[in-house]
PDB file of C-alpha atoms in Angstrom:
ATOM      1  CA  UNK U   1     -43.175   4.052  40.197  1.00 40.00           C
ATOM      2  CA  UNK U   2     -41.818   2.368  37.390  1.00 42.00           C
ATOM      3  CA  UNK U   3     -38.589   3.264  35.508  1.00 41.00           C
ATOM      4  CA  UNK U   4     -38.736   4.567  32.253  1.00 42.00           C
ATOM      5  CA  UNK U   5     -36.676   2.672  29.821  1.00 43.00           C
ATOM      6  CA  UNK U   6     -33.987   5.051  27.960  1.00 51.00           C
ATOM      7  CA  UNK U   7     -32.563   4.203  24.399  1.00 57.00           C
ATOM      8  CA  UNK U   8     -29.088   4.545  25.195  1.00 74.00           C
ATOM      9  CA  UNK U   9     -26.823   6.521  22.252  1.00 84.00           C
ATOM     10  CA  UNK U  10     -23.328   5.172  21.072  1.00 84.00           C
ATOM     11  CA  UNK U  11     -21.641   8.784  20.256  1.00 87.00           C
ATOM     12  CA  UNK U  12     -18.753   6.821  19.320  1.00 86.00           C
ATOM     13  CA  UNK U  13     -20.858   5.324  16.245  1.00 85.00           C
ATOM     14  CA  UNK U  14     -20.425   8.886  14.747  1.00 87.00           C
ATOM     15  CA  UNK U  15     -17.404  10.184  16.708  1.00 89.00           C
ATOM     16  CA  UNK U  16     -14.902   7.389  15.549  1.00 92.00           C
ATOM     17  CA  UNK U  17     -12.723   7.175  12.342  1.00 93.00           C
ATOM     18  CA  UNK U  18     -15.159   4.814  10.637  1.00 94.00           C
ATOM     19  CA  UNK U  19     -18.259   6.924  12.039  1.00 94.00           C
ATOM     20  CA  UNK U  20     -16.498  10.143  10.647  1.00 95.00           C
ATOM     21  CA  UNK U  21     -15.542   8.276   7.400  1.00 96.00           C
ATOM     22  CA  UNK U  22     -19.499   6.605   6.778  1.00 96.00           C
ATOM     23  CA  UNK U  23     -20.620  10.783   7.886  1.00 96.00           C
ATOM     24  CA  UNK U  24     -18.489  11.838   4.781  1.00 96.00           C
ATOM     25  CA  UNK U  25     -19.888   9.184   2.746  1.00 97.00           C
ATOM     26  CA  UNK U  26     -23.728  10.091   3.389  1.00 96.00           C
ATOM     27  CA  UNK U  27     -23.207  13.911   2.931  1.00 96.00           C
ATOM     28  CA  UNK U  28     -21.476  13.129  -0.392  1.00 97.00           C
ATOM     29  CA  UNK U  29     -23.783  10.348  -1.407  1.00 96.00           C
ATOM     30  CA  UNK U  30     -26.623  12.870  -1.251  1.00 96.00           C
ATOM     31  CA  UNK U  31     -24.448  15.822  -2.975  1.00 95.00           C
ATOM     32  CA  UNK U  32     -24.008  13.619  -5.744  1.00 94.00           C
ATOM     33  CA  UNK U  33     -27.930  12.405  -6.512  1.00 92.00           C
ATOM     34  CA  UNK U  34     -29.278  15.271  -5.762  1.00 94.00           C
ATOM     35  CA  UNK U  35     -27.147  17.868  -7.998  1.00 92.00           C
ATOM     36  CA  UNK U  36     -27.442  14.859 -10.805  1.00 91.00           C
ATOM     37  CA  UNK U  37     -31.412  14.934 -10.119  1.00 91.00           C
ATOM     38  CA  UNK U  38     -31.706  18.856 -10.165  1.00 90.00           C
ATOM     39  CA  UNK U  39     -30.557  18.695 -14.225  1.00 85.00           C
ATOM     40  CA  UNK U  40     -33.198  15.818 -14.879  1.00 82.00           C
ATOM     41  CA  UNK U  41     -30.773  14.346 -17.000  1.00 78.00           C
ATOM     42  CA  UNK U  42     -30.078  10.688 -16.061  1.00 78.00           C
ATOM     43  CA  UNK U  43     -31.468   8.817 -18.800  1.00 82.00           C
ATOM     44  CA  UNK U  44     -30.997   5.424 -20.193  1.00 85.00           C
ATOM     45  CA  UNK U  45     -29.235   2.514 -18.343  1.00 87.00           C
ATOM     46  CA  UNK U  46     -26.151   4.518 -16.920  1.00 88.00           C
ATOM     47  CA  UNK U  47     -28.295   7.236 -15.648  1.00 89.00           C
ATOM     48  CA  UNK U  48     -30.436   4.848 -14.048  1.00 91.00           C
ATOM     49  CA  UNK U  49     -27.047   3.162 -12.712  1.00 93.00           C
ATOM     50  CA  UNK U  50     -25.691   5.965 -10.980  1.00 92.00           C
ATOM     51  CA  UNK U  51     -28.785   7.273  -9.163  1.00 94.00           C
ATOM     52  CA  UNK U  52     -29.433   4.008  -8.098  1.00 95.00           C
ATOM     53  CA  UNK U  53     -25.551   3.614  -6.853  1.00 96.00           C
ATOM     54  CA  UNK U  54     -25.837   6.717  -5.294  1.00 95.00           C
ATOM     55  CA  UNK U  55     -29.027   6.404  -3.409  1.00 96.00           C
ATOM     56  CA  UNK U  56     -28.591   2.754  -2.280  1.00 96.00           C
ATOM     57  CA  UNK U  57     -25.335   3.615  -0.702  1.00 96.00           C
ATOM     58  CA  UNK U  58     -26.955   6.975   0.994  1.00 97.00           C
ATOM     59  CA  UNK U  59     -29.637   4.642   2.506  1.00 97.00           C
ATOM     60  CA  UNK U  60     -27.921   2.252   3.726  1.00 97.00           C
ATOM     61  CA  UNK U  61     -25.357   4.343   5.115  1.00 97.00           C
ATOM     62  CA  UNK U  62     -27.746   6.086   6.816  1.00 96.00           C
ATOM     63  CA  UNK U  63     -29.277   2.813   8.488  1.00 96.00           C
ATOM     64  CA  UNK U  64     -26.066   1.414   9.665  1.00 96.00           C
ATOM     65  CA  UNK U  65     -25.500   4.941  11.414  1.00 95.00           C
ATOM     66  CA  UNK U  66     -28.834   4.734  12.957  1.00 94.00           C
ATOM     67  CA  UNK U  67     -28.403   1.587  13.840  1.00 94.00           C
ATOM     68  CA  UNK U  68     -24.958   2.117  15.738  1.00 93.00           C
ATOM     69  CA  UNK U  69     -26.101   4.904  17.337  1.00 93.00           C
ATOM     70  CA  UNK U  70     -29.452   3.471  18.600  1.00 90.00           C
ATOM     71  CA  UNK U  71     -27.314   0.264  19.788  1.00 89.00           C
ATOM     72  CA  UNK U  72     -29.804  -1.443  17.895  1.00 89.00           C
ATOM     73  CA  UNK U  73     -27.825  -3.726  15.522  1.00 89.00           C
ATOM     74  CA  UNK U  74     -26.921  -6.795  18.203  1.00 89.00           C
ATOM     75  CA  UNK U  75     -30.482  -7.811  18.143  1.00 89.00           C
ATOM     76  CA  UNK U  76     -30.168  -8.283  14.555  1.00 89.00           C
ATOM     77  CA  UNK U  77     -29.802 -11.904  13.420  1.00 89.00           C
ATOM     78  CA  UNK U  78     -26.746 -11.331  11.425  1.00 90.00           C
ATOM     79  CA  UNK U  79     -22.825 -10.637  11.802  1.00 90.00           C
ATOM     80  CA  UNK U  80     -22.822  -7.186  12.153  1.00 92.00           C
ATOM     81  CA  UNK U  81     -19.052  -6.678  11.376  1.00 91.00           C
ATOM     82  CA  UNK U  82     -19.340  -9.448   8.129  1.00 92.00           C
ATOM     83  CA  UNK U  83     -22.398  -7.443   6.979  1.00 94.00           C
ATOM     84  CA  UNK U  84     -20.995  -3.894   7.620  1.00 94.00           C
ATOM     85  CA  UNK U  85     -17.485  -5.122   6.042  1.00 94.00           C
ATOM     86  CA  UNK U  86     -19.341  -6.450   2.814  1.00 95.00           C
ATOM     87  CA  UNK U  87     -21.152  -3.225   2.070  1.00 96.00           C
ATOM     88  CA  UNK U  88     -18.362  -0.835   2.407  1.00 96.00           C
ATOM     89  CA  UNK U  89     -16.294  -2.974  -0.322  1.00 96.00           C
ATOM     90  CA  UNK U  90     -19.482  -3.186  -2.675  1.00 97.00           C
ATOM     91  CA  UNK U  91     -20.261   0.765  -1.897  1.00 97.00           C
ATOM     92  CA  UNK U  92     -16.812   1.502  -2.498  1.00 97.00           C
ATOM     93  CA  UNK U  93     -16.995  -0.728  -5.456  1.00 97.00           C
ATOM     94  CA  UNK U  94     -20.525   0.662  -6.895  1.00 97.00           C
ATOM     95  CA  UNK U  95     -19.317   4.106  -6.559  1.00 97.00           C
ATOM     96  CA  UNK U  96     -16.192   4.131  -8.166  1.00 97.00           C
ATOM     97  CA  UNK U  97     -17.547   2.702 -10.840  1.00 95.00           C
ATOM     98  CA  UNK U  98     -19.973   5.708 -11.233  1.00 95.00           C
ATOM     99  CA  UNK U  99     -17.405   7.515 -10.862  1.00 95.00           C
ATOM    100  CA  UNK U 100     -16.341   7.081 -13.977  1.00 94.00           C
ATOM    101  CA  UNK U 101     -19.398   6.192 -15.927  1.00 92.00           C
ATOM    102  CA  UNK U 102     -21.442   9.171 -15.027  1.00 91.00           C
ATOM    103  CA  UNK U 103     -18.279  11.653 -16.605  1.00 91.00           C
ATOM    104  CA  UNK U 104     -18.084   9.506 -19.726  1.00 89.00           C
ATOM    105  CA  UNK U 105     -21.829   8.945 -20.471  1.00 85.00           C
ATOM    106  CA  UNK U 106     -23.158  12.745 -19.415  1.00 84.00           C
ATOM    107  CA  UNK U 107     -20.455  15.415 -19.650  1.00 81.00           C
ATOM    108  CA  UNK U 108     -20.129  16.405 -23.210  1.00 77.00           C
ATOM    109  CA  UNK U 109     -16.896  18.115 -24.497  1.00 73.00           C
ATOM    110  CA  UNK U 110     -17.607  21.452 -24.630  1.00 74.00           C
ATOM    111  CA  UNK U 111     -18.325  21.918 -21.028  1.00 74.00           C
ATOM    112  CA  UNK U 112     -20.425  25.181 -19.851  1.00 75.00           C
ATOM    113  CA  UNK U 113     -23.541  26.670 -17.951  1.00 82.00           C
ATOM    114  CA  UNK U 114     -25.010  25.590 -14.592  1.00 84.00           C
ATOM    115  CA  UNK U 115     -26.162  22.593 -15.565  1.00 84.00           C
ATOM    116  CA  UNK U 116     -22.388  21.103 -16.692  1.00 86.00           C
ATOM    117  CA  UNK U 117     -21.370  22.647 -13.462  1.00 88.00           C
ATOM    118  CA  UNK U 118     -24.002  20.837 -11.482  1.00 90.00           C
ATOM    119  CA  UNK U 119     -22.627  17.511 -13.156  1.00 90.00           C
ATOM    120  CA  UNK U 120     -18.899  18.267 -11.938  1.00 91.00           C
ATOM    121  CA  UNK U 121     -19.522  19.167  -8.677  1.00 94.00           C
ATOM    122  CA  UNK U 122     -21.761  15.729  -8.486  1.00 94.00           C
ATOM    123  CA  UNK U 123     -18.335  13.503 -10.234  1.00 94.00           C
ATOM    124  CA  UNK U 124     -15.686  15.293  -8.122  1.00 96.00           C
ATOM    125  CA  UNK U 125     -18.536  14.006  -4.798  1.00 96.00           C
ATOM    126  CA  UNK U 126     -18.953  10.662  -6.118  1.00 96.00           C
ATOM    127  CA  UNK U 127     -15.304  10.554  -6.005  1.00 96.00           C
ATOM    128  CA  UNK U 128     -14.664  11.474  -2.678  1.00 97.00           C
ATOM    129  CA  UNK U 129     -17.506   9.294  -1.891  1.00 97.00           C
ATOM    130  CA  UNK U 130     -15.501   6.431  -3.143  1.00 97.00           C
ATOM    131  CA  UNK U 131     -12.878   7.161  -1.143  1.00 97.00           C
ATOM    132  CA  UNK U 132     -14.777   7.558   1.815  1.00 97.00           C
ATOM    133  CA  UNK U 133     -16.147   4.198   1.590  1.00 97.00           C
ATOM    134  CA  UNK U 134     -12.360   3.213   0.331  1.00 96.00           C
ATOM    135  CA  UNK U 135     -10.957   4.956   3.973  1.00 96.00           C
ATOM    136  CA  UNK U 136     -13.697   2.805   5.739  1.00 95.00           C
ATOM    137  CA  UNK U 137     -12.661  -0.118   4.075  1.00 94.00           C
ATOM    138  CA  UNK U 138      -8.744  -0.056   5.430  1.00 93.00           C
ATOM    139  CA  UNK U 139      -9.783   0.929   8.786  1.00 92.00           C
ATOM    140  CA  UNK U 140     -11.940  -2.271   9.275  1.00 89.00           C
ATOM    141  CA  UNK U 141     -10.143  -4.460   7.860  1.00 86.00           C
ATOM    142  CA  UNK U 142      -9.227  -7.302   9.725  1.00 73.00           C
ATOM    143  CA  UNK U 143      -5.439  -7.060  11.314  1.00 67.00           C
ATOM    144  CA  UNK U 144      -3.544 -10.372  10.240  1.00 61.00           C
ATOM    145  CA  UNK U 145      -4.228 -13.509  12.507  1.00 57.00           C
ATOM    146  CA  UNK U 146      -7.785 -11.713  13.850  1.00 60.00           C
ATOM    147  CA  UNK U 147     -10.181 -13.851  11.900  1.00 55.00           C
ATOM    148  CA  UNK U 148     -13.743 -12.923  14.022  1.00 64.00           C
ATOM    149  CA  UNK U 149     -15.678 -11.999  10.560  1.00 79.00           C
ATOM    150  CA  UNK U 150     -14.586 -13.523   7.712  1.00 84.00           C
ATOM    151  CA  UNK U 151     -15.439 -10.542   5.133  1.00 87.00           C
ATOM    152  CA  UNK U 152     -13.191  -7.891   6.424  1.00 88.00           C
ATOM    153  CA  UNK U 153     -10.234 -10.519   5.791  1.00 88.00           C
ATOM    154  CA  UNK U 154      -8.639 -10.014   2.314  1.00 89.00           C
ATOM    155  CA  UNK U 155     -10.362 -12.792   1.358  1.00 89.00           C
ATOM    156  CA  UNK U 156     -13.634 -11.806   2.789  1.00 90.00           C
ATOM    157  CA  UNK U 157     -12.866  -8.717   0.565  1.00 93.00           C
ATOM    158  CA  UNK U 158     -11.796 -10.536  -2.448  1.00 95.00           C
ATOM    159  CA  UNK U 159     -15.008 -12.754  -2.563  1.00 95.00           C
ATOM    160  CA  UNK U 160     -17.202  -9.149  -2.334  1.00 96.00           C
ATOM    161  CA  UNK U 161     -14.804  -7.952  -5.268  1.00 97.00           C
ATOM    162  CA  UNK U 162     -15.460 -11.185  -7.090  1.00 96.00           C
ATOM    163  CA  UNK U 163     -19.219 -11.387  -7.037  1.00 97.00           C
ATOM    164  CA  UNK U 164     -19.113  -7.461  -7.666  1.00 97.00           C
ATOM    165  CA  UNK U 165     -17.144  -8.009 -11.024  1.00 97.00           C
ATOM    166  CA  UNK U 166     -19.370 -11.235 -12.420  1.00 97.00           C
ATOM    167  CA  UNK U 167     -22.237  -8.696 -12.320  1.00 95.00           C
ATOM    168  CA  UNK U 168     -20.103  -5.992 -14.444  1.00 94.00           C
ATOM    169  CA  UNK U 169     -19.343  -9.163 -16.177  1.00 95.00           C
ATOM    170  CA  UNK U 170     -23.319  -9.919 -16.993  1.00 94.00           C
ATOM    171  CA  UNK U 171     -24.150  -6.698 -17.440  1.00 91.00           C
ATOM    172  CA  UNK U 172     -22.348  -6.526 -21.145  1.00 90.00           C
ATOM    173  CA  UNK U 173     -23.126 -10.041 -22.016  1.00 89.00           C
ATOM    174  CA  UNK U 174     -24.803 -10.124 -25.442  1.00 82.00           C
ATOM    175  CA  UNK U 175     -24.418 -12.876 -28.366  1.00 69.00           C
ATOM    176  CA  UNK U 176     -22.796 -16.303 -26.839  1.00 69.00           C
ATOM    177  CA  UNK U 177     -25.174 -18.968 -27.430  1.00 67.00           C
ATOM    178  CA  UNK U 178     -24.346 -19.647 -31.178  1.00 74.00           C
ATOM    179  CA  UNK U 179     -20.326 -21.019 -30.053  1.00 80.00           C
ATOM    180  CA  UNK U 180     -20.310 -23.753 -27.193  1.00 86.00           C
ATOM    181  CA  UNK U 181     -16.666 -21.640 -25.920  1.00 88.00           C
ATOM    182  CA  UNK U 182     -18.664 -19.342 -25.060  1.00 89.00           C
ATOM    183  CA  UNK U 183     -21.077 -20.953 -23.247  1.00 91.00           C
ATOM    184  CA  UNK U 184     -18.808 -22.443 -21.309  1.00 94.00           C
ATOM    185  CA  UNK U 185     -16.947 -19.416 -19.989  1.00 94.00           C
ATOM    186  CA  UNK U 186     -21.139 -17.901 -19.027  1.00 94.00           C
ATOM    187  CA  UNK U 187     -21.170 -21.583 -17.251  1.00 95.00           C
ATOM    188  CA  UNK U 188     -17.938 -20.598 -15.215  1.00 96.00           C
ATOM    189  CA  UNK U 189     -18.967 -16.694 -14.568  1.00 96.00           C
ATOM    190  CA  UNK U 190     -22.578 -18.235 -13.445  1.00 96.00           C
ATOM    191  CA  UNK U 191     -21.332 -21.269 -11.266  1.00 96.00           C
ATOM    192  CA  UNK U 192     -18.082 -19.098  -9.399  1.00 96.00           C
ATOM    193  CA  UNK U 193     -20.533 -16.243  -8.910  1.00 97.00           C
ATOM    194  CA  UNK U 194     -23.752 -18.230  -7.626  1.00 97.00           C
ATOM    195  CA  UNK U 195     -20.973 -20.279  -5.316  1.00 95.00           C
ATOM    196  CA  UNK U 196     -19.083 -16.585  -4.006  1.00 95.00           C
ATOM    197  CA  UNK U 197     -22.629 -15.276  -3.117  1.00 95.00           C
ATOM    198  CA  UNK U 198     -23.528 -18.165  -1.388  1.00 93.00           C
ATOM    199  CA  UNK U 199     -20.398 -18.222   1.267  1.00 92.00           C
ATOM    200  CA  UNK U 200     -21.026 -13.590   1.403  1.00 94.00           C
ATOM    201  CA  UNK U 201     -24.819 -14.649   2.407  1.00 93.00           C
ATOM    202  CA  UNK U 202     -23.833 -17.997   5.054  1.00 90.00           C
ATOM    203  CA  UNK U 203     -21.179 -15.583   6.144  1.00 90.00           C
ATOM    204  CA  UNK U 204     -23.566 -12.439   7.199  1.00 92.00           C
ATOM    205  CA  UNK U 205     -26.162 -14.912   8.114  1.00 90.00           C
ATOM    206  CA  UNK U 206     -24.260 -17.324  10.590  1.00 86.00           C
ATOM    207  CA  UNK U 207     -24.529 -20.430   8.711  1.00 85.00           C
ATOM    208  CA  UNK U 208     -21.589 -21.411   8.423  1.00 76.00           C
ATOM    209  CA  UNK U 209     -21.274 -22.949  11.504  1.00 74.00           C
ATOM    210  CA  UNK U 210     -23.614 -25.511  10.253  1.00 78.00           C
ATOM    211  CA  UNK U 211     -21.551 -27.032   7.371  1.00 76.00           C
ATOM    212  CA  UNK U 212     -20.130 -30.341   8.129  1.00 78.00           C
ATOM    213  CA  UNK U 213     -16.214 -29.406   6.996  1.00 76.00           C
ATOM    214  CA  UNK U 214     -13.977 -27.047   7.726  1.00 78.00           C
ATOM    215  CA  UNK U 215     -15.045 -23.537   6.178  1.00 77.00           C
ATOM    216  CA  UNK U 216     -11.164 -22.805   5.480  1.00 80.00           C
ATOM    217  CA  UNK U 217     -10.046 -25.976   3.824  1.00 84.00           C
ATOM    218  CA  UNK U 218     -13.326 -25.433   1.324  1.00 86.00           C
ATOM    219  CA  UNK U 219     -12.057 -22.651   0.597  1.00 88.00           C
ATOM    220  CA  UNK U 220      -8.630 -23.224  -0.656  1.00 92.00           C
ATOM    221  CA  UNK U 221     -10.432 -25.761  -2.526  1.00 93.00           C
ATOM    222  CA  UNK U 222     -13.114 -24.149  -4.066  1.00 94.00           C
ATOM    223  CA  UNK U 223     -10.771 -20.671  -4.592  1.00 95.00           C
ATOM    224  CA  UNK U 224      -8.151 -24.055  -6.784  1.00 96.00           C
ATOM    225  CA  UNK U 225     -11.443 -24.611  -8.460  1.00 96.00           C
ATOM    226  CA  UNK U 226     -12.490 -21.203  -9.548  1.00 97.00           C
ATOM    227  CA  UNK U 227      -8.904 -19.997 -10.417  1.00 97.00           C
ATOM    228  CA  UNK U 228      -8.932 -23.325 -12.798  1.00 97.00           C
ATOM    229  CA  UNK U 229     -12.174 -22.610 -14.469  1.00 97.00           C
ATOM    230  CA  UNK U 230     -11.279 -18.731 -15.035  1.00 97.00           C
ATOM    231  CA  UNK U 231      -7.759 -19.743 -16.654  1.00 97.00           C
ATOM    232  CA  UNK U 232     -10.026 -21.319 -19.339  1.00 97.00           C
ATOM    233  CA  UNK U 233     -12.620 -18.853 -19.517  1.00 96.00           C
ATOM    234  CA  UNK U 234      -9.041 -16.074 -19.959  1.00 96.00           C
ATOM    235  CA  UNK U 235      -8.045 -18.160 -23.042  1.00 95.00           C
ATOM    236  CA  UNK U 236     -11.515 -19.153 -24.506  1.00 94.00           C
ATOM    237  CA  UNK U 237     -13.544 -15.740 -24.284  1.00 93.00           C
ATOM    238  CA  UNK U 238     -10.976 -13.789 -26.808  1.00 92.00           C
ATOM    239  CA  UNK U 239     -10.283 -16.926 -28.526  1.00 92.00           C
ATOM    240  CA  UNK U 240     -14.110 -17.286 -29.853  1.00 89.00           C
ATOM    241  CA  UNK U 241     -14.994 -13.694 -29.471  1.00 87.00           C
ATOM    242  CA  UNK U 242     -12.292 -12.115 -31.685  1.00 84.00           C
ATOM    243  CA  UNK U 243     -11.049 -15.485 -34.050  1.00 83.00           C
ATOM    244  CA  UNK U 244     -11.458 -14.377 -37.823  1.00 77.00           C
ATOM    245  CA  UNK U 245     -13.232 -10.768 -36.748  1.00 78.00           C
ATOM    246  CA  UNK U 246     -11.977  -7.263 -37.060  1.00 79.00           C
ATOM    247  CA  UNK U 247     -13.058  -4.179 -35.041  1.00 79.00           C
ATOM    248  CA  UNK U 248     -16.117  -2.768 -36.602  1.00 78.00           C
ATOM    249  CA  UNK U 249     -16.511   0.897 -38.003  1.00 76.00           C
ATOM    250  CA  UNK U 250     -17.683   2.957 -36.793  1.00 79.00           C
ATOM    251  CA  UNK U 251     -17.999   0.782 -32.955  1.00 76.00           C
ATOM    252  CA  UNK U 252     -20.091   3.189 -30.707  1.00 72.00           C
ATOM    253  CA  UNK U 253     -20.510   2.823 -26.595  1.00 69.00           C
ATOM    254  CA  UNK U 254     -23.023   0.012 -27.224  1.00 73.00           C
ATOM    255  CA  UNK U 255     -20.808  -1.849 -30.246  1.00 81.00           C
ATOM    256  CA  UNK U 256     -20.492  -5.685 -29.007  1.00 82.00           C
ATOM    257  CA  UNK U 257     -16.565  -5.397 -29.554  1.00 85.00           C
ATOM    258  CA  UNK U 258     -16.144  -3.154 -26.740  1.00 85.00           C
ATOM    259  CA  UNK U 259     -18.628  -5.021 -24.578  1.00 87.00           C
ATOM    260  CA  UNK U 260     -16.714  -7.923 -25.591  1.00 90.00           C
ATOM    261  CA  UNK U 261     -13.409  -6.398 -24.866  1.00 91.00           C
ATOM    262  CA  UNK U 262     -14.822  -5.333 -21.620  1.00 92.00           C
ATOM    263  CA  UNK U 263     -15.705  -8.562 -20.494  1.00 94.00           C
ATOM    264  CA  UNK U 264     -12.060  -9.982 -21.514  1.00 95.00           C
ATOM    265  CA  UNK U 265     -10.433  -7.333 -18.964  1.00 95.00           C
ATOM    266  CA  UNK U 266     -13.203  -8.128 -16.303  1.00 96.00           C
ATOM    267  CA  UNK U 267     -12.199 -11.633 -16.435  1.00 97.00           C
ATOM    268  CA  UNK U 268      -8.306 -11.271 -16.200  1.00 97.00           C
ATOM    269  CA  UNK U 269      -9.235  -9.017 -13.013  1.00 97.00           C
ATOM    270  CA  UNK U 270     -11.190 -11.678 -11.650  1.00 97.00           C
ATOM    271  CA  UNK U 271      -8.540 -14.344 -12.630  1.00 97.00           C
ATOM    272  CA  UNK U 272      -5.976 -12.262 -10.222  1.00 97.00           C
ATOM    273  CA  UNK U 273      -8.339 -11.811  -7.865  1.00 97.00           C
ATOM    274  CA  UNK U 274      -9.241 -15.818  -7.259  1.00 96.00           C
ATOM    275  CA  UNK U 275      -5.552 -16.011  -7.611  1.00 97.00           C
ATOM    276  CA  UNK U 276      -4.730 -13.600  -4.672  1.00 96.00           C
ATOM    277  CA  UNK U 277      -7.620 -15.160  -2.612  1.00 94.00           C
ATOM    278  CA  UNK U 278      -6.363 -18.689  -3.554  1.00 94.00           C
ATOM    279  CA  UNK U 279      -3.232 -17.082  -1.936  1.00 93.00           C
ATOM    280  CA  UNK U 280      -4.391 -15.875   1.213  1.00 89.00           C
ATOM    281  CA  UNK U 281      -6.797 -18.368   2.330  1.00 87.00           C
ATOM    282  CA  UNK U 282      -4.004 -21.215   1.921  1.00 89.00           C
ATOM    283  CA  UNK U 283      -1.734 -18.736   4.423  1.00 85.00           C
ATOM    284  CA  UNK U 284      -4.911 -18.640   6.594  1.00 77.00           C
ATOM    285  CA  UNK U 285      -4.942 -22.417   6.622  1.00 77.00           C
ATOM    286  CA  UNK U 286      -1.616 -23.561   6.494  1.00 76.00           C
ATOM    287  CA  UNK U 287       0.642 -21.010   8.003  1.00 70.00           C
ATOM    288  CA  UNK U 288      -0.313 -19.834  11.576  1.00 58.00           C
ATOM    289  CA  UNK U 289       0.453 -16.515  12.544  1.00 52.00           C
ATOM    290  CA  UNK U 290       1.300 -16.894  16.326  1.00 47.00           C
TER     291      UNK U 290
END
């Protein structure tokens, strides 16, 4: 007689600190889109935002569960702990900034009846969704001088951050093409954010092996690089955007001063950040913890 081949389960996946911390992040993934979805008001771009935010994180939370439990995920070709390491930080990311967008955009000021309720309930989830995925975060993150996958390193974390802020970046950019400036500083957002990508997807994939230098000395010279190109992009953006121009009025949600404003903030955060990575990875390279 033959012997039946068992799927063996990994209670741990789901019994553990991260398992308990990706549990809380499903159930209050799913809170959140389905309250939103039961008052059928999630119009427009932000609406669309937030239920995709919310629903992207709930399935892919749920597969990573599955796939831990199953013991499934080592016969995938990919780092398991780079990939699960990048998608808490963009989750974490994604759903704080719903956090506050969905509040802003859909909760009018004089709040009442089920439906404002409903809405609420679904903010004060996303929230503790966000710091689910926050908790997750911290507790994989890689110790100092344990370097096995790359993206739960700060840096690791720092590149998902920096890709994750040239999208917010795109996302508001309107009129540049009349001032070269401003081209320029679209030219730097573009190039750091196709380059950042590129070393998140070699990094999940395993192909980093295959470059012919050092992975840590590129990047404390690409991180010089990028930190370069943003320190123009910092003084060029308001420098063209707001020269000789005054704040419109009235300047609604979609006025291009606040997008433009917007952008100026997003690119002093990513400034720090390649400044903090720039930071790290030239401790990682030059001074060995023992």
């Amino acid at each position: 007689a033959g012997e039946v081949a068992m799927a063996t389960l990994n209670v741990r996946a789901v019994t553990s600190w991260v398992g308990i911390a990706r549990l809380f992040a499903l159930v209050l993934s799913c809170l959140a889109f389905s309250l939103v979805a039961s008052t059928r008001d999630f119009w427009g771009p932000y609406g669309t935002w937030c239920m995709f935010t919310w629903c992207f994180c709930f399935a892919v939370t749920f597969l990573v569960l599955l796939l831990e439990l199953l013991e499934l995920y080592p016969k995938l070709p990919l780092s398991w702990d780079d990939f699960t390491s990048a998608f808490s930080m963009l989750a974490a990311l994604m759903v704080f900034t719903t956090s506050v967008v969905f509040p802003s955009t859909f909760i009018s000021s004089p709040c009442g009846g089920s439906k404002c309720a409903r809405q609420a309930v679904a903010t004060a989830a996303s929230c503790l969704c966000f710091l689910a995925y926050a908790l997750e975060v911290g507790l994989t993150r890689a110790k100092p001088g344990d370097i096995s996958s790359f993206l739960s390193t700060v840096p690791g974390l720092l590149k998902v951050f920096e890709a994750y802020v040239a999208c917010l970046i795109f996302s508001l950019l309107d009129a540049y093409s009349s001032k070269p400036g401003l081209q320029w500083c679209v030219a730097v957002y573009s190039i750091c954010f196709i380059v950042t990508l590129l070393i998140i997807i070699f990094t999940i994939g395993r192909c980093l092996a295959y470059l012919p230098f050092p992975l840590e000395k590129m990047m404390v010279g690409y991180n010089a690089l990028a930190l370069m190109m943003y320190i123009t992009a910092t003084i060029l953006w308001p420098l063209y955007c707001f020269r000789g121009t005054n704040r419109p009025d009235p300047c609604g949600r979609s006025c291009w001063w606040n997008k433009h404003l917007g952008i100026t903030f997003l690119t002093i955060f990513n400034l720090i950040a390649y400044l903090v990575d720039l930071v790290y990875s030239t401790r990682m390279v030059f001074i060995r913890t023992p």
